[in-house]
Amino acid sequence: MEPEIEKSRQRLLDSSQPLDVEIRCSALQLLANMRDRLALRADADTESLTEIVHQTRVDSKRLRALWRLLKPGLKTVDYRRLERLSKGLAKPLASSRDAQVMQETLDWVSADLAPDVRQRLLPGLAQVLEQGMAADEPALLQVVQSLLRLEQAVVTAELGSIRKRHLHKGLKQTCRKGSNIAHEALQKHAMEPMHRWRKWVKLLLFQSGWLLDEAAPKWTPRLKTLGSALGRLHDLDVLAEQMQSARACFWQQDLDQVNTGIEAARQKALAEIDALAEGVYAKGASKRAKQLYRRWQH
C-alpha cells in the first residue's frame, strides 16, 4: 500500500479544560487529518485509495457521533447543520465503498468453492454493482469541498452553552436507544432491526472514543467486537439480497452454493452476536452511561 494510510483516530476531549474549546479543537483536528489524508489521493495506489475512502467514511461517522453526544446542549439550528454536513461529507463515496464491501464479502464467503464457480461469479457481480470499484476524482473533490463547509460550521457553532451534564444526557440517550433496539433485534434476528442495532452500537463506540481510551470500561472492547460481528451480518444480508434480486446474472447452481455459504456464515455471526450481547448489556443502559461519563470526568 503506497502511500501508507494511517488509521482514523480522534483527539480525546479533556474533561479538565473548557468544554467548548476542547470540542472545537478536537473536531477541527479530525477535519484537518481528513484533509491531509485526502491530499494523498493523487499518489495513491488502489489499495491506499480504498483505505482513504474507508477512513474518510469512518471519520464522518465519528463526527456524527460527536454531534449526537452534544445534542442535548447544542442549539437546534447548529445541531441540524453539523449533522447534515457531516452526513453528506462522505456521501459521494458511498457507492464506491459499498461495491468494495460487497466484493470483499463475496470473496471470503466463496473462498471454499471450486475455482471455476468463483470465476463465473465475477461477471455476475460486476453487473450487480454496475460501476467501478474505485472512487473517482470528482467524488473525492466533492468531499474536499464539503470539508471546508463543515469546518466553517464548526468554527461558527455556538458551543459555549454546552455543559458536562449534556454529555451525560447524550450518553444515556444513546445507551437507552441501543438497548431498546437490541431487545427487538435479538428477538427477531431480522435484517432491518439488526442493521439499526449495528448503527447504535457503532454510535456508542464512537462516542466513548471521544471520551476515553485505555480507561474505557471492560465491556467496550466487547462492544467493538459486537459492532464488527453486526457489520459482517449486515454485509452478508446485503450480498444475499443483491444477488437474489439479480439472480438472472448468475448460474442457479452457483447462486445456491453461495447462498449456502452465506447462511452458514450468518448463523455463525448470530451465535457470536448473541454471546457478545449478553456481556455488553449485562449492566442497564443508565449504569453503562454513568460508568463512561464518570471515567471521563475523573
mmCIF file of C-alpha atoms in Angstrom:
data_model
loop_
_atom_site.group_PDB
_atom_site.id
_atom_site.type_symbol
_atom_site.label_atom_id
_atom_site.label_comp_id
_atom_site.label_asym_id
_atom_site.label_seq_id
_atom_site.Cartn_x
_atom_site.Cartn_y
_atom_site.Cartn_z
ATOM 1 C CA MET A 1 0.000 0.000 0.000
ATOM 2 C CA GLU A 2 1.554 3.271 -1.166
ATOM 3 C CA PRO A 3 1.474 5.768 0.412
ATOM 4 C CA GLU A 4 0.844 4.309 3.882
ATOM 5 C CA ILE A 5 -2.572 5.434 5.132
ATOM 6 C CA GLU A 6 -2.912 5.801 8.896
ATOM 7 C CA LYS A 7 -5.991 4.602 10.733
ATOM 8 C CA SER A 8 -8.518 7.214 11.769
ATOM 9 C CA ARG A 9 -8.315 8.351 15.385
ATOM 10 C CA GLN A 10 -9.910 11.261 17.194
ATOM 11 C CA ARG A 11 -8.418 13.576 19.822
ATOM 12 C CA LEU A 12 -9.914 12.903 23.248
ATOM 13 C CA LEU A 13 -11.942 15.627 24.957
ATOM 14 C CA ASP A 14 -10.053 16.700 28.088
ATOM 15 C CA SER A 15 -12.552 16.995 30.962
ATOM 16 C CA SER A 16 -10.252 19.381 32.860
ATOM 17 C CA GLN A 17 -10.300 22.020 30.092
ATOM 18 C CA PRO A 18 -13.087 24.382 28.925
ATOM 19 C CA LEU A 19 -15.520 22.104 27.102
ATOM 20 C CA ASP A 20 -16.326 24.415 24.192
ATOM 21 C CA VAL A 21 -12.616 24.859 23.417
ATOM 22 C CA GLU A 22 -11.998 21.105 23.612
ATOM 23 C CA ILE A 23 -14.921 20.266 21.323
ATOM 24 C CA ARG A 24 -13.871 22.751 18.677
ATOM 25 C CA CYS A 25 -10.190 21.776 18.805
ATOM 26 C CA SER A 26 -10.913 18.051 18.605
ATOM 27 C CA ALA A 27 -13.413 18.376 15.754
ATOM 28 C CA LEU A 28 -11.142 20.696 13.759
ATOM 29 C CA GLN A 29 -8.161 18.392 14.260
ATOM 30 C CA LEU A 30 -10.145 15.451 12.895
ATOM 31 C CA LEU A 31 -11.151 17.535 9.875
ATOM 32 C CA ALA A 32 -7.508 18.529 9.330
ATOM 33 C CA ASN A 33 -6.476 14.862 9.462
ATOM 34 C CA MET A 34 -9.146 14.042 6.879
ATOM 35 C CA ARG A 35 -7.921 16.804 4.604
ATOM 36 C CA ASP A 36 -4.288 15.636 4.895
ATOM 37 C CA ARG A 37 -5.332 12.063 4.101
ATOM 38 C CA LEU A 38 -7.363 13.115 1.068
ATOM 39 C CA ALA A 39 -4.374 15.109 -0.196
ATOM 40 C CA LEU A 40 -2.522 11.798 -0.632
ATOM 41 C CA ARG A 41 -5.015 10.562 -3.228
ATOM 42 C CA ALA A 42 -3.008 11.771 -6.247
ATOM 43 C CA ASP A 43 -0.128 9.390 -5.431
ATOM 44 C CA ALA A 44 -2.250 6.568 -4.002
ATOM 45 C CA ASP A 45 -2.359 3.082 -5.464
ATOM 46 C CA THR A 46 -5.638 1.139 -5.496
ATOM 47 C CA GLU A 47 -5.163 -0.277 -2.005
ATOM 48 C CA SER A 48 -4.319 3.120 -0.488
ATOM 49 C CA LEU A 49 -7.211 4.802 -2.281
ATOM 50 C CA THR A 50 -9.574 2.159 -0.900
ATOM 51 C CA GLU A 51 -8.262 2.895 2.607
ATOM 52 C CA ILE A 52 -8.632 6.660 2.095
ATOM 53 C CA VAL A 53 -12.292 6.142 1.196
ATOM 54 C CA HIS A 54 -12.853 3.853 4.174
ATOM 55 C CA GLN A 55 -11.159 6.103 6.742
ATOM 56 C CA THR A 56 -12.964 9.186 5.400
ATOM 57 C CA ARG A 57 -16.294 7.458 5.917
ATOM 58 C CA VAL A 58 -15.257 6.369 9.415
ATOM 59 C CA ASP A 59 -14.326 9.952 10.317
ATOM 60 C CA SER A 60 -17.674 11.270 9.087
ATOM 61 C CA LYS A 61 -19.383 8.776 11.425
ATOM 62 C CA ARG A 62 -17.138 9.843 14.304
ATOM 63 C CA LEU A 63 -18.245 13.437 13.782
ATOM 64 C CA ARG A 64 -21.931 12.494 13.654
ATOM 65 C CA ALA A 65 -21.457 10.565 16.909
ATOM 66 C CA LEU A 66 -19.928 13.678 18.499
ATOM 67 C CA TRP A 67 -22.848 15.900 17.470
ATOM 68 C CA ARG A 68 -25.328 13.312 18.780
ATOM 69 C CA LEU A 69 -23.418 13.215 22.078
ATOM 70 C CA LEU A 70 -23.613 17.015 22.310
ATOM 71 C CA LYS A 71 -27.176 17.313 21.021
ATOM 72 C CA PRO A 72 -28.759 17.968 24.464
ATOM 73 C CA GLY A 73 -26.616 21.124 24.784
ATOM 74 C CA LEU A 74 -26.485 22.292 21.159
ATOM 75 C CA LYS A 75 -28.840 24.803 19.625
ATOM 76 C CA THR A 76 -31.200 23.011 17.255
ATOM 77 C CA VAL A 77 -30.029 25.040 14.270
ATOM 78 C CA ASP A 78 -26.380 24.201 14.993
ATOM 79 C CA TYR A 79 -27.068 20.505 15.548
ATOM 80 C CA ARG A 80 -29.038 20.177 12.314
ATOM 81 C CA ARG A 81 -26.389 21.978 10.303
ATOM 82 C CA LEU A 82 -23.481 19.985 11.741
ATOM 83 C CA GLU A 83 -25.366 16.694 11.361
ATOM 84 C CA ARG A 84 -26.424 17.465 7.778
ATOM 85 C CA LEU A 85 -22.927 18.482 6.682
ATOM 86 C CA SER A 86 -21.277 15.526 8.416
ATOM 87 C CA LYS A 87 -23.784 13.082 6.953
ATOM 88 C CA GLY A 88 -23.255 14.478 3.460
ATOM 89 C CA LEU A 89 -19.486 14.586 3.816
ATOM 90 C CA ALA A 90 -18.775 11.037 2.648
ATOM 91 C CA LYS A 91 -21.959 10.542 0.646
ATOM 92 C CA PRO A 92 -20.135 10.804 -2.719
ATOM 93 C CA LEU A 93 -18.017 7.814 -1.619
ATOM 94 C CA ALA A 94 -20.899 5.577 -0.545
ATOM 95 C CA SER A 95 -21.404 3.642 -3.779
ATOM 96 C CA SER A 96 -17.668 3.006 -4.137
ATOM 97 C CA ARG A 97 -17.331 1.719 -0.575
ATOM 98 C CA ASP A 98 -20.482 -0.414 -0.878
ATOM 99 C CA ALA A 99 -19.063 -2.025 -4.012
ATOM 100 C CA GLN A 100 -15.761 -2.731 -2.254
ATOM 101 C CA VAL A 101 -17.506 -4.330 0.723
ATOM 102 C CA MET A 102 -19.724 -6.478 -1.478
ATOM 103 C CA GLN A 103 -16.704 -7.720 -3.423
ATOM 104 C CA GLU A 104 -14.801 -8.490 -0.204
ATOM 105 C CA THR A 105 -17.799 -10.289 1.294
ATOM 106 C CA LEU A 106 -18.277 -12.465 -1.780
ATOM 107 C CA ASP A 107 -14.539 -13.247 -1.780
ATOM 108 C CA TRP A 108 -14.497 -14.722 1.717
ATOM 109 C CA VAL A 109 -17.923 -16.384 1.514
ATOM 110 C CA SER A 110 -16.930 -18.180 -1.703
ATOM 111 C CA ALA A 111 -13.347 -18.963 -0.632
ATOM 112 C CA ASP A 112 -14.057 -22.706 -0.358
ATOM 113 C CA LEU A 113 -15.919 -23.005 -3.654
ATOM 114 C CA ALA A 114 -14.380 -24.517 -6.765
ATOM 115 C CA PRO A 115 -12.213 -22.086 -8.801
ATOM 116 C CA ASP A 116 -14.490 -22.341 -11.852
ATOM 117 C CA VAL A 117 -17.527 -21.400 -9.717
ATOM 118 C CA ARG A 118 -15.716 -18.390 -8.269
ATOM 119 C CA GLN A 119 -14.643 -17.337 -11.760
ATOM 120 C CA ARG A 120 -18.231 -17.461 -13.040
ATOM 121 C CA LEU A 121 -19.451 -15.332 -10.135
ATOM 122 C CA LEU A 122 -17.285 -12.347 -11.056
ATOM 123 C CA PRO A 123 -19.122 -11.127 -14.190
ATOM 124 C CA GLY A 124 -22.450 -11.520 -12.420
ATOM 125 C CA LEU A 125 -21.264 -9.420 -9.511
ATOM 126 C CA ALA A 126 -19.959 -6.775 -11.915
ATOM 127 C CA GLN A 127 -23.470 -6.484 -13.366
ATOM 128 C CA VAL A 128 -24.949 -6.169 -9.880
ATOM 129 C CA LEU A 129 -22.546 -3.362 -8.970
ATOM 130 C CA GLU A 130 -22.877 -1.579 -12.322
ATOM 131 C CA GLN A 131 -19.864 0.602 -11.509
ATOM 132 C CA GLY A 132 -16.134 0.573 -10.923
ATOM 133 C CA MET A 133 -14.697 -0.269 -7.535
ATOM 134 C CA ALA A 134 -12.573 2.868 -7.156
ATOM 135 C CA ALA A 135 -13.800 6.321 -6.150
ATOM 136 C CA ASP A 136 -13.184 8.834 -8.919
ATOM 137 C CA GLU A 137 -11.574 12.257 -8.587
ATOM 138 C CA PRO A 138 -14.828 14.270 -8.886
ATOM 139 C CA ALA A 139 -16.291 12.360 -5.931
ATOM 140 C CA LEU A 140 -13.168 12.902 -3.829
ATOM 141 C CA LEU A 141 -13.076 16.584 -4.781
ATOM 142 C CA GLN A 142 -16.674 16.902 -3.567
ATOM 143 C CA VAL A 143 -15.556 15.578 -0.204
ATOM 144 C CA VAL A 144 -12.747 18.130 -0.021
ATOM 145 C CA GLN A 145 -15.199 20.959 -0.726
ATOM 146 C CA SER A 146 -17.640 19.596 1.863
ATOM 147 C CA LEU A 147 -14.829 19.538 4.414
ATOM 148 C CA LEU A 148 -14.387 23.287 4.026
ATOM 149 C CA ARG A 149 -18.100 23.923 4.625
ATOM 150 C CA LEU A 150 -18.129 21.653 7.662
ATOM 151 C CA GLU A 151 -15.005 23.300 9.043
ATOM 152 C CA GLN A 152 -16.720 26.691 8.806
ATOM 153 C CA ALA A 153 -19.800 25.296 10.578
ATOM 154 C CA VAL A 154 -17.613 24.003 13.428
ATOM 155 C CA VAL A 155 -15.860 27.359 13.755
ATOM 156 C CA THR A 156 -19.137 29.317 13.926
ATOM 157 C CA ALA A 157 -21.241 26.902 16.020
ATOM 158 C CA GLU A 158 -22.251 28.205 19.444
ATOM 159 C CA LEU A 159 -20.660 25.757 21.869
ATOM 160 C CA GLY A 160 -20.363 27.958 24.951
ATOM 161 C CA SER A 161 -23.647 26.726 26.450
ATOM 162 C CA ILE A 162 -22.617 23.044 26.427
ATOM 163 C CA ARG A 163 -22.026 21.593 29.896
ATOM 164 C CA LYS A 164 -20.727 18.235 31.068
ATOM 165 C CA ARG A 165 -24.228 17.186 32.086
ATOM 166 C CA HIS A 166 -25.240 17.436 28.436
ATOM 167 C CA LEU A 167 -22.654 14.789 27.540
ATOM 168 C CA HIS A 168 -24.002 12.543 30.286
ATOM 169 C CA LYS A 169 -27.503 13.011 28.915
ATOM 170 C CA GLY A 170 -26.304 12.275 25.381
ATOM 171 C CA LEU A 171 -24.667 9.050 26.540
ATOM 172 C CA LYS A 172 -27.841 7.976 28.354
ATOM 173 C CA GLN A 173 -29.945 8.596 25.259
ATOM 174 C CA THR A 174 -27.597 6.520 23.108
ATOM 175 C CA CYS A 175 -27.394 3.675 25.647
ATOM 176 C CA ARG A 176 -31.157 3.518 26.136
ATOM 177 C CA LYS A 177 -31.948 3.647 22.431
ATOM 178 C CA GLY A 178 -29.344 0.990 21.725
ATOM 179 C CA SER A 179 -30.712 -1.297 24.451
ATOM 180 C CA ASN A 180 -34.274 -0.976 23.152
ATOM 181 C CA ILE A 181 -33.257 -1.779 19.589
ATOM 182 C CA ALA A 182 -31.032 -4.643 20.788
ATOM 183 C CA HIS A 183 -34.031 -6.235 22.540
ATOM 184 C CA GLU A 184 -36.084 -6.106 19.328
ATOM 185 C CA ALA A 185 -33.205 -7.313 17.134
ATOM 186 C CA LEU A 186 -32.329 -10.281 19.341
ATOM 187 C CA GLN A 187 -35.943 -11.442 19.306
ATOM 188 C CA LYS A 188 -36.298 -11.441 15.513
ATOM 189 C CA HIS A 189 -32.753 -11.709 14.078
ATOM 190 C CA ALA A 190 -34.211 -9.961 11.015
ATOM 191 C CA MET A 191 -32.123 -7.840 8.681
ATOM 192 C CA GLU A 192 -33.701 -4.427 9.352
ATOM 193 C CA PRO A 193 -33.628 -4.382 13.193
ATOM 194 C CA MET A 194 -30.152 -5.945 13.232
ATOM 195 C CA HIS A 195 -28.940 -3.219 10.876
ATOM 196 C CA ARG A 196 -30.467 -0.471 13.061
ATOM 197 C CA TRP A 197 -28.875 -2.051 16.128
ATOM 198 C CA ARG A 198 -25.474 -2.023 14.446
ATOM 199 C CA LYS A 199 -25.774 1.732 13.868
ATOM 200 C CA TRP A 200 -26.449 2.398 17.558
ATOM 201 C CA VAL A 201 -23.627 0.070 18.658
ATOM 202 C CA LYS A 202 -21.247 1.997 16.404
ATOM 203 C CA LEU A 203 -22.641 5.302 17.656
ATOM 204 C CA LEU A 204 -21.918 4.420 21.297
ATOM 205 C CA LEU A 205 -18.494 3.087 20.378
ATOM 206 C CA PHE A 206 -17.569 6.316 18.592
ATOM 207 C CA GLN A 207 -18.992 8.443 21.418
ATOM 208 C CA SER A 208 -16.928 6.578 24.001
ATOM 209 C CA GLY A 209 -13.932 7.072 21.703
ATOM 210 C CA TRP A 210 -14.238 10.852 22.069
ATOM 211 C CA LEU A 211 -14.043 10.478 25.851
ATOM 212 C CA LEU A 212 -11.837 7.505 26.802
ATOM 213 C CA ASP A 213 -9.017 5.289 25.554
ATOM 214 C CA GLU A 214 -7.297 2.789 27.863
ATOM 215 C CA ALA A 215 -9.502 3.957 30.750
ATOM 216 C CA ALA A 216 -12.620 2.669 28.970
ATOM 217 C CA PRO A 217 -14.739 0.055 30.812
ATOM 218 C CA LYS A 218 -14.024 -3.636 30.211
ATOM 219 C CA TRP A 219 -17.202 -4.067 28.174
ATOM 220 C CA THR A 220 -16.179 -1.544 25.481
ATOM 221 C CA PRO A 221 -13.796 -3.955 23.661
ATOM 222 C CA ARG A 222 -16.714 -6.425 23.522
ATOM 223 C CA LEU A 223 -18.848 -3.589 22.152
ATOM 224 C CA LYS A 224 -16.312 -3.124 19.335
ATOM 225 C CA THR A 225 -16.326 -6.867 18.596
ATOM 226 C CA LEU A 226 -20.131 -6.801 18.642
ATOM 227 C CA GLY A 227 -20.157 -3.943 16.136
ATOM 228 C CA SER A 228 -17.821 -5.889 13.843
ATOM 229 C CA ALA A 229 -20.000 -9.016 14.067
ATOM 230 C CA LEU A 230 -23.117 -6.993 13.304
ATOM 231 C CA GLY A 231 -21.257 -5.448 10.376
ATOM 232 C CA ARG A 232 -20.400 -8.875 8.944
ATOM 233 C CA LEU A 233 -24.017 -9.926 9.342
ATOM 234 C CA HIS A 234 -25.240 -6.849 7.516
ATOM 235 C CA ASP A 235 -22.736 -7.347 4.703
ATOM 236 C CA LEU A 236 -23.920 -10.950 4.303
ATOM 237 C CA ASP A 237 -27.568 -9.897 4.212
ATOM 238 C CA VAL A 238 -26.910 -7.158 1.655
ATOM 239 C CA LEU A 239 -24.922 -9.542 -0.561
ATOM 240 C CA ALA A 240 -27.672 -12.188 -0.405
ATOM 241 C CA GLU A 241 -30.362 -9.618 -1.159
ATOM 242 C CA GLN A 242 -28.481 -8.050 -4.065
ATOM 243 C CA MET A 243 -27.545 -11.374 -5.664
ATOM 244 C CA GLN A 244 -31.084 -12.674 -5.310
ATOM 245 C CA SER A 245 -32.549 -9.568 -6.921
ATOM 246 C CA ALA A 246 -30.109 -10.043 -9.826
ATOM 247 C CA ARG A 247 -30.290 -13.847 -9.945
ATOM 248 C CA ALA A 248 -30.548 -13.773 -13.736
ATOM 249 C CA CYS A 249 -26.878 -12.677 -13.746
ATOM 250 C CA PHE A 250 -25.729 -15.946 -12.137
ATOM 251 C CA TRP A 251 -25.928 -19.641 -12.759
ATOM 252 C CA GLN A 252 -28.534 -21.025 -10.393
ATOM 253 C CA GLN A 253 -26.284 -23.786 -9.053
ATOM 254 C CA ASP A 254 -23.556 -21.210 -8.331
ATOM 255 C CA LEU A 255 -26.080 -18.996 -6.573
ATOM 256 C CA ASP A 256 -27.275 -21.945 -4.494
ATOM 257 C CA GLN A 257 -23.731 -22.665 -3.339
ATOM 258 C CA VAL A 258 -23.117 -19.033 -2.408
ATOM 259 C CA ASN A 259 -26.416 -18.842 -0.520
ATOM 260 C CA THR A 260 -25.467 -21.963 1.435
ATOM 261 C CA GLY A 261 -22.192 -20.309 2.408
ATOM 262 C CA ILE A 262 -23.962 -17.063 3.333
ATOM 263 C CA GLU A 263 -26.471 -18.868 5.541
ATOM 264 C CA ALA A 264 -23.709 -20.787 7.347
ATOM 265 C CA ALA A 265 -21.744 -17.581 7.921
ATOM 266 C CA ARG A 266 -24.915 -15.798 9.046
ATOM 267 C CA GLN A 267 -25.701 -18.438 11.675
ATOM 268 C CA LYS A 268 -22.125 -18.263 12.957
ATOM 269 C CA ALA A 269 -22.336 -14.456 13.207
ATOM 270 C CA LEU A 270 -25.689 -14.646 15.002
ATOM 271 C CA ALA A 271 -24.288 -17.047 17.604
ATOM 272 C CA GLU A 272 -21.350 -14.692 18.208
ATOM 273 C CA ILE A 273 -23.684 -11.675 18.426
ATOM 274 C CA ASP A 274 -25.966 -13.361 20.962
ATOM 275 C CA ALA A 275 -22.993 -14.260 23.176
ATOM 276 C CA LEU A 276 -21.438 -10.797 22.966
ATOM 277 C CA ALA A 277 -24.729 -9.026 23.655
ATOM 278 C CA GLU A 278 -25.088 -10.889 26.928
ATOM 279 C CA GLY A 279 -21.828 -9.394 28.175
ATOM 280 C CA VAL A 280 -22.203 -5.902 26.718
ATOM 281 C CA TYR A 281 -25.744 -5.408 28.038
ATOM 282 C CA ALA A 282 -25.191 -7.038 31.435
ATOM 283 C CA LYS A 283 -25.469 -3.591 33.010
ATOM 284 C CA GLY A 284 -28.528 -1.404 32.421
ATOM 285 C CA ALA A 285 -28.375 1.491 29.979
ATOM 286 C CA SER A 286 -28.200 4.204 32.654
ATOM 287 C CA LYS A 287 -25.425 2.379 34.515
ATOM 288 C CA ARG A 288 -23.364 1.980 31.359
ATOM 289 C CA ALA A 289 -23.766 5.665 30.506
ATOM 290 C CA LYS A 290 -22.828 6.704 34.065
ATOM 291 C CA GLN A 291 -19.775 4.452 34.006
ATOM 292 C CA LEU A 292 -18.498 6.045 30.778
ATOM 293 C CA TYR A 293 -19.241 9.555 31.998
ATOM 294 C CA ARG A 294 -17.607 9.131 35.419
ATOM 295 C CA ARG A 295 -14.442 7.598 33.976
ATOM 296 C CA TRP A 296 -14.163 10.523 31.564
ATOM 297 C CA GLN A 297 -14.908 13.109 34.235
ATOM 298 C CA HIS A 298 -12.221 11.753 36.539
#
